[in-house]
PDB file of C-alpha atoms in Angstrom:
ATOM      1  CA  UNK A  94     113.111-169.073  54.901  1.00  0.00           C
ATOM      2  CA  UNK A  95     115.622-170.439  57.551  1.00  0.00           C
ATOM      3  CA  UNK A  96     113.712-168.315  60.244  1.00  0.00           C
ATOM      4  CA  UNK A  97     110.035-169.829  59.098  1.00  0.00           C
ATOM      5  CA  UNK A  98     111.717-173.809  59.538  1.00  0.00           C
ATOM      6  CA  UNK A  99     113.616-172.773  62.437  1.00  0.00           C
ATOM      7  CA  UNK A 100     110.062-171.653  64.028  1.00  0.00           C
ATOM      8  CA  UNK A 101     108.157-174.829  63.099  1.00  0.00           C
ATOM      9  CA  UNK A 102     111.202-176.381  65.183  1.00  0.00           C
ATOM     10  CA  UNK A 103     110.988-174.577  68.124  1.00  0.00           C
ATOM     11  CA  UNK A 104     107.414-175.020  67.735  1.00  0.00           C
ATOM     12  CA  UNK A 105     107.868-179.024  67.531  1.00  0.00           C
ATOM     13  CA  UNK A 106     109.723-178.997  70.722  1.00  0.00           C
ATOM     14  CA  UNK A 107     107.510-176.985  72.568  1.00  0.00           C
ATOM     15  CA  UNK A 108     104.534-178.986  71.795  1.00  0.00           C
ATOM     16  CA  UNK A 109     106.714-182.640  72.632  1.00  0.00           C
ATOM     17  CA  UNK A 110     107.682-181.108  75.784  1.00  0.00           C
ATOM     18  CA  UNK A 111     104.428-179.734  77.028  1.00  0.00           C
ATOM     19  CA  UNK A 112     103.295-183.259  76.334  1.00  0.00           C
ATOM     20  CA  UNK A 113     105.874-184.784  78.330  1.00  0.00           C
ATOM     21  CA  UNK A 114     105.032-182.085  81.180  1.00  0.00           C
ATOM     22  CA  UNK A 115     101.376-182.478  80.969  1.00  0.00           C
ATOM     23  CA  UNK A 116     100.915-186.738  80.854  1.00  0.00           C
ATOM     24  CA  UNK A 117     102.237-187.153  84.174  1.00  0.00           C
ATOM     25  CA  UNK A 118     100.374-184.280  86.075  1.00  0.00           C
ATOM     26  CA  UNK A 119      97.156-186.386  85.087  1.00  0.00           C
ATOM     27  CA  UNK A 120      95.674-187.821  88.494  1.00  0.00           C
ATOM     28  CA  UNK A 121      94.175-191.167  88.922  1.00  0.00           C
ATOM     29  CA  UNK A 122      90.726-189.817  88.675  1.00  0.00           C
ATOM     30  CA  UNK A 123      89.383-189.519  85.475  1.00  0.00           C
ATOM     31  CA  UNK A 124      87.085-186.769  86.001  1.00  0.00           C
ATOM     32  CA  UNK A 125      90.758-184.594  85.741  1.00  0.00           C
ATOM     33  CA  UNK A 126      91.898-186.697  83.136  1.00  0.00           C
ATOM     34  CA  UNK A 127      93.704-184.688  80.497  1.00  0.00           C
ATOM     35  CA  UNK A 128      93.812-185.614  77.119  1.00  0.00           C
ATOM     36  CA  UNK A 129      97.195-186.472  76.098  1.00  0.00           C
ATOM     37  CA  UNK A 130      98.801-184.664  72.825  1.00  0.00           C
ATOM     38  CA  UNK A 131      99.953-187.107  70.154  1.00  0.00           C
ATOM     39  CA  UNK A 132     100.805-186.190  66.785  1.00  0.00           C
ATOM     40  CA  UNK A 133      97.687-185.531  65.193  1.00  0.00           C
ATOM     41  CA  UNK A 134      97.134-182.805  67.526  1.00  0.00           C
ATOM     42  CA  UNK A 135     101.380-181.199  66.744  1.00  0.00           C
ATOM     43  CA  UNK A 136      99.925-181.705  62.747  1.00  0.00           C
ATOM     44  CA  UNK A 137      96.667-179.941  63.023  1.00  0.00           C
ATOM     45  CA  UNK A 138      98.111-176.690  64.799  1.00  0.00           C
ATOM     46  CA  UNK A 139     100.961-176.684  62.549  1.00  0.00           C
ATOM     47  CA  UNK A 140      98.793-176.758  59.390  1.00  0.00           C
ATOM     48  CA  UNK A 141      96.873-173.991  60.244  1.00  0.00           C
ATOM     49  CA  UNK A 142      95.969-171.025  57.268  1.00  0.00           C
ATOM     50  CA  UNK A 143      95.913-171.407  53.657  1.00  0.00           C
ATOM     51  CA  UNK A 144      97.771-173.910  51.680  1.00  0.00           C
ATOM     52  CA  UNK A 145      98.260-174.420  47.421  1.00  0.00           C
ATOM     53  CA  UNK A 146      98.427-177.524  45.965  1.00  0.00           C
ATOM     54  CA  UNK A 147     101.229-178.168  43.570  1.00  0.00           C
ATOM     55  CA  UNK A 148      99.780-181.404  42.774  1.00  0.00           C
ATOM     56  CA  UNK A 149      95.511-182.801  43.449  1.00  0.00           C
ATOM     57  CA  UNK A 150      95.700-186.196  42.008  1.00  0.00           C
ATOM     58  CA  UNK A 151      92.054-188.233  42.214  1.00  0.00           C
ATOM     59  CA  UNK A 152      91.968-191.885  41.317  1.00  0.00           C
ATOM     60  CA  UNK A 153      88.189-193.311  40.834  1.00  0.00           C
ATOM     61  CA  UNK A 154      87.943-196.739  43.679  1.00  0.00           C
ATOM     62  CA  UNK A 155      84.832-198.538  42.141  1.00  0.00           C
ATOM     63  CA  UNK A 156      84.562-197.226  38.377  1.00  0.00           C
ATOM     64  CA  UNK A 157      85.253-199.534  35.514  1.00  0.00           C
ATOM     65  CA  UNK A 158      87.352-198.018  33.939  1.00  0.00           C
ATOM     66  CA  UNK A 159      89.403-196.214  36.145  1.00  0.00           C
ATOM     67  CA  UNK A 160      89.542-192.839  36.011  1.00  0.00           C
ATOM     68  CA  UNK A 161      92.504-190.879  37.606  1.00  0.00           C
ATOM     69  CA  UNK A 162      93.517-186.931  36.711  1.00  0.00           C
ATOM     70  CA  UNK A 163      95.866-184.633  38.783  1.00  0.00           C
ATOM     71  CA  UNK A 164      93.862-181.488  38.683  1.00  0.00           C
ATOM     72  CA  UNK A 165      96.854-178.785  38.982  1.00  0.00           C
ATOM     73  CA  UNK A 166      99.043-180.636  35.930  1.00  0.00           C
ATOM     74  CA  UNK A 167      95.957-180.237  33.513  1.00  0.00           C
ATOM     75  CA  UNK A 168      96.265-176.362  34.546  1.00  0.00           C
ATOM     76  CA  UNK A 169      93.726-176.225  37.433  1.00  0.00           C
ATOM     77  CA  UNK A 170      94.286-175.549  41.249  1.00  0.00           C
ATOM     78  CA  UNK A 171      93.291-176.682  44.860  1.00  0.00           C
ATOM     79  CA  UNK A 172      93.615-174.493  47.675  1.00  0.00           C
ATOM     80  CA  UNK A 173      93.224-175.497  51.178  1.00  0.00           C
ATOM     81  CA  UNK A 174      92.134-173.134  53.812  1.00  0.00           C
ATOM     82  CA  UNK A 175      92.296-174.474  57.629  1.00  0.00           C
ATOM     83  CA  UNK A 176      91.070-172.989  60.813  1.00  0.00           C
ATOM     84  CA  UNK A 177      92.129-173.585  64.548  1.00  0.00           C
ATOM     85  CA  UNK A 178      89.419-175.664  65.257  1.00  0.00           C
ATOM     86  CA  UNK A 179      90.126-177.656  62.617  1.00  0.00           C
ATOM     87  CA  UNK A 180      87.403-176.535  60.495  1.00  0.00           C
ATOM     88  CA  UNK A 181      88.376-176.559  56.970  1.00  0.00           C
ATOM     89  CA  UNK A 182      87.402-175.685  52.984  1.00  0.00           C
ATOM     90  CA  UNK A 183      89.127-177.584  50.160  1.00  0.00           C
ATOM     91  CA  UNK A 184      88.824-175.694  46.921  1.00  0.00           C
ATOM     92  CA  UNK A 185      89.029-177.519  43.213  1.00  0.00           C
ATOM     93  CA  UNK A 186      88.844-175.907  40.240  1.00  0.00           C
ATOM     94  CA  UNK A 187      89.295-178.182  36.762  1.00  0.00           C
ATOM     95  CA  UNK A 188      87.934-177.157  33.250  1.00  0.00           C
ATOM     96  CA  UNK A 189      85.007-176.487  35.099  1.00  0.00           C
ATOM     97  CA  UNK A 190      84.099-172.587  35.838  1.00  0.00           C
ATOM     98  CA  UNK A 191      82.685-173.865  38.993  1.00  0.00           C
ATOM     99  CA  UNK A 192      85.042-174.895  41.999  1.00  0.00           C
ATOM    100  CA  UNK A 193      84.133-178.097  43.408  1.00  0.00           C
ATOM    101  CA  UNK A 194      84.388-176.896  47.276  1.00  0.00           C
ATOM    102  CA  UNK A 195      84.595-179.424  49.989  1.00  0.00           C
ATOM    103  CA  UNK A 196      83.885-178.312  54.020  1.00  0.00           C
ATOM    104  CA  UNK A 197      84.383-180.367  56.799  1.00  0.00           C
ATOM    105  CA  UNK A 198      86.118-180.719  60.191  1.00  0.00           C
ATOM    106  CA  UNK A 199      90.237-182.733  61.060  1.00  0.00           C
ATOM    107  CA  UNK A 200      89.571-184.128  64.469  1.00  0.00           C
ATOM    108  CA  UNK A 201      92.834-185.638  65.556  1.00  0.00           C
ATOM    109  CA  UNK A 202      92.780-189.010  67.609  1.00  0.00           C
ATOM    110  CA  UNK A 203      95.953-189.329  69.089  1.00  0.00           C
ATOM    111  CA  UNK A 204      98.195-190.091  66.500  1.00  0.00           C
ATOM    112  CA  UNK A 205      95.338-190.051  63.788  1.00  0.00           C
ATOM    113  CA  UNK A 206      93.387-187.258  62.019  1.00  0.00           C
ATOM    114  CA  UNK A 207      90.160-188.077  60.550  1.00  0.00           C
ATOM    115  CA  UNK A 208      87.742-186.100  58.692  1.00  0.00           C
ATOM    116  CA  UNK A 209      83.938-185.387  59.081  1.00  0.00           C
ATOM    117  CA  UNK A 210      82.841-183.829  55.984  1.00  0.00           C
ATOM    118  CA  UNK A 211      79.846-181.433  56.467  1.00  0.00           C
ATOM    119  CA  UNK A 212      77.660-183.631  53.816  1.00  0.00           C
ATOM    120  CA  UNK A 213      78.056-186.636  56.031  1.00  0.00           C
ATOM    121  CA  UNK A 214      78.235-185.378  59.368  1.00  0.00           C
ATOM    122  CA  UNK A 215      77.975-188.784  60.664  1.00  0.00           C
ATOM    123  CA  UNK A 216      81.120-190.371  59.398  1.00  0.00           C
ATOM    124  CA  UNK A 217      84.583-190.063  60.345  1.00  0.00           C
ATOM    125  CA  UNK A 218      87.215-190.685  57.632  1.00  0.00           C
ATOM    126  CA  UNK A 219      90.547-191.515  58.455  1.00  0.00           C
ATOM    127  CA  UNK A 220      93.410-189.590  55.955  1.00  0.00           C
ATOM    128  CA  UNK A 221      96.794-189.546  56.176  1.00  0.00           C
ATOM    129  CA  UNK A 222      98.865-186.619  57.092  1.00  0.00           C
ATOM    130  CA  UNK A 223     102.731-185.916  56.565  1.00  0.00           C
ATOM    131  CA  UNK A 224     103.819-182.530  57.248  1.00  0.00           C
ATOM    132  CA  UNK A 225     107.486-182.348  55.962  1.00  0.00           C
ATOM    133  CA  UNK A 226     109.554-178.951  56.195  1.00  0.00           C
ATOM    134  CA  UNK A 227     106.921-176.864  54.305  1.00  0.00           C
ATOM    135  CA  UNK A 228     105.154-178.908  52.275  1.00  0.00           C
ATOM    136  CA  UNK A 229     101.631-180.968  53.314  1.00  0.00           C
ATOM    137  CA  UNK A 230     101.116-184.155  51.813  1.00  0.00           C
ATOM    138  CA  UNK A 231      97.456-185.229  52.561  1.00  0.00           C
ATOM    139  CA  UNK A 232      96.048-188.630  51.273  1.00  0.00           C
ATOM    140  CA  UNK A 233      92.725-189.918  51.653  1.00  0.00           C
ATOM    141  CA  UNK A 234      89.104-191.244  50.391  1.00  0.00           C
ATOM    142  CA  UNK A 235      86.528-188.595  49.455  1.00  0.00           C
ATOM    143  CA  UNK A 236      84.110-187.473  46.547  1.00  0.00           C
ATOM    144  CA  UNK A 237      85.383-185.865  43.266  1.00  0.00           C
ATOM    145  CA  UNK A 238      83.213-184.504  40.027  1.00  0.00           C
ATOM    146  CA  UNK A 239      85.158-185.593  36.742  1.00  0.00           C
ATOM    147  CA  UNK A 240      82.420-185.141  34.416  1.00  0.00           C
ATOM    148  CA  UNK A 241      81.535-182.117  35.935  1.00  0.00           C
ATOM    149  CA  UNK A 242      77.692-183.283  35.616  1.00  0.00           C
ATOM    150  CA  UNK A 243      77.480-182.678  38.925  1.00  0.00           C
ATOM    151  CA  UNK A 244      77.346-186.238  39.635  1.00  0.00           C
ATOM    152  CA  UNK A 245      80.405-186.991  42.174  1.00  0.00           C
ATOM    153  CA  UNK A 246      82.556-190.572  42.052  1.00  0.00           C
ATOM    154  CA  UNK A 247      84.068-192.317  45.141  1.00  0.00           C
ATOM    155  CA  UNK A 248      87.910-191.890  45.065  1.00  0.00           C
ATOM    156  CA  UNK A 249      91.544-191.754  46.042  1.00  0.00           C
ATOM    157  CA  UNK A 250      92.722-188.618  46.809  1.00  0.00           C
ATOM    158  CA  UNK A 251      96.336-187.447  46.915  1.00  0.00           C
ATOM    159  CA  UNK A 252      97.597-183.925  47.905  1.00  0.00           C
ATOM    160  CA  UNK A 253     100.612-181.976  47.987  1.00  0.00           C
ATOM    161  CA  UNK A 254     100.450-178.392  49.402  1.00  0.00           C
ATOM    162  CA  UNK A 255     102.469-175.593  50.344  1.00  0.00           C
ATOM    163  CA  UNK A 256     102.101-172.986  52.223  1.00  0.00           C
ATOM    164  CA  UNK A 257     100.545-169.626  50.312  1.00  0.00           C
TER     165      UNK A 257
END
């Protein structure tokens, strides 16, 4: 265990100092402008493979009443499988015998990561991203099934992942 944190250290100072080397080389001319690394870009690499939730919580934003259920307490699970490119698949399994499975795309933006979920291509969705010794806290708006009617609700979703 000490190794695996001592790794994602090393790994954190390689990628802040290859930052530092890399903004200055960048000329004037922005046809050789390099993008600069910010810390979406140190979270996405870092979170790449496949993570288990210990906690999916999903709060409904425009029902009345509000629904909220934390899918892993009431004995399902979430899985989260990312890829280098940032392609991922988010797994959820309730009561239902069908997973609800989510695909889509983190893009980071500097500092940011958003999301572009394959069923709306078009639209980028910024989440929040913590990555904290080895465990992924991910927070952010997107499409959940509670009825499993296969009708999904708008709402508020809260991760916590480690690593499988």
């Amino acid at each position: 265990m000490k190794d695996w944190k001592e790794m994602k250290r090393i790994k954190y100072i390689v990628f802040t100092w290859m930052a530092v080397l890399i903004l200055p080389a960048c000329s004037s001319d922005d046809s050789n402008m390099v993008a600069p690394i910010g810390i979406g870009d140190i979270i996405l690499s870092s979170i790449v493979g496949t993570w288990i939730a210990t906690s999916a919580e999903f709060t409904t934003t425009n029902a009345n009443p509000v629904q909220s259920v934390d899918v892993v307490a009431d004995g399902g699970f979430s899985d989260l499988s990312v890829k280098a490119d940032g392609r991922f698949t988010l797994v959820v399994r309730n009561s239902s015998p069908d997973p609800q499975i989510t695909t889509g795309q983190f893009l980071a933006d500097g500092n940011d990561i958003n999301v572009r979920f394959d069923n709306d291509p078009n639209t980028l969705v910024p989440w929040d991203f913590t990555l904290s010794e080895n465990t992924l806290f991910i927070a952010g708006p997107m499409l959940y099934d509670f009825e499993n009617d296969g009708v999904s609700e708008e709402v508020s979703a809260n991760f916590e992942f480690i690593p499988s």
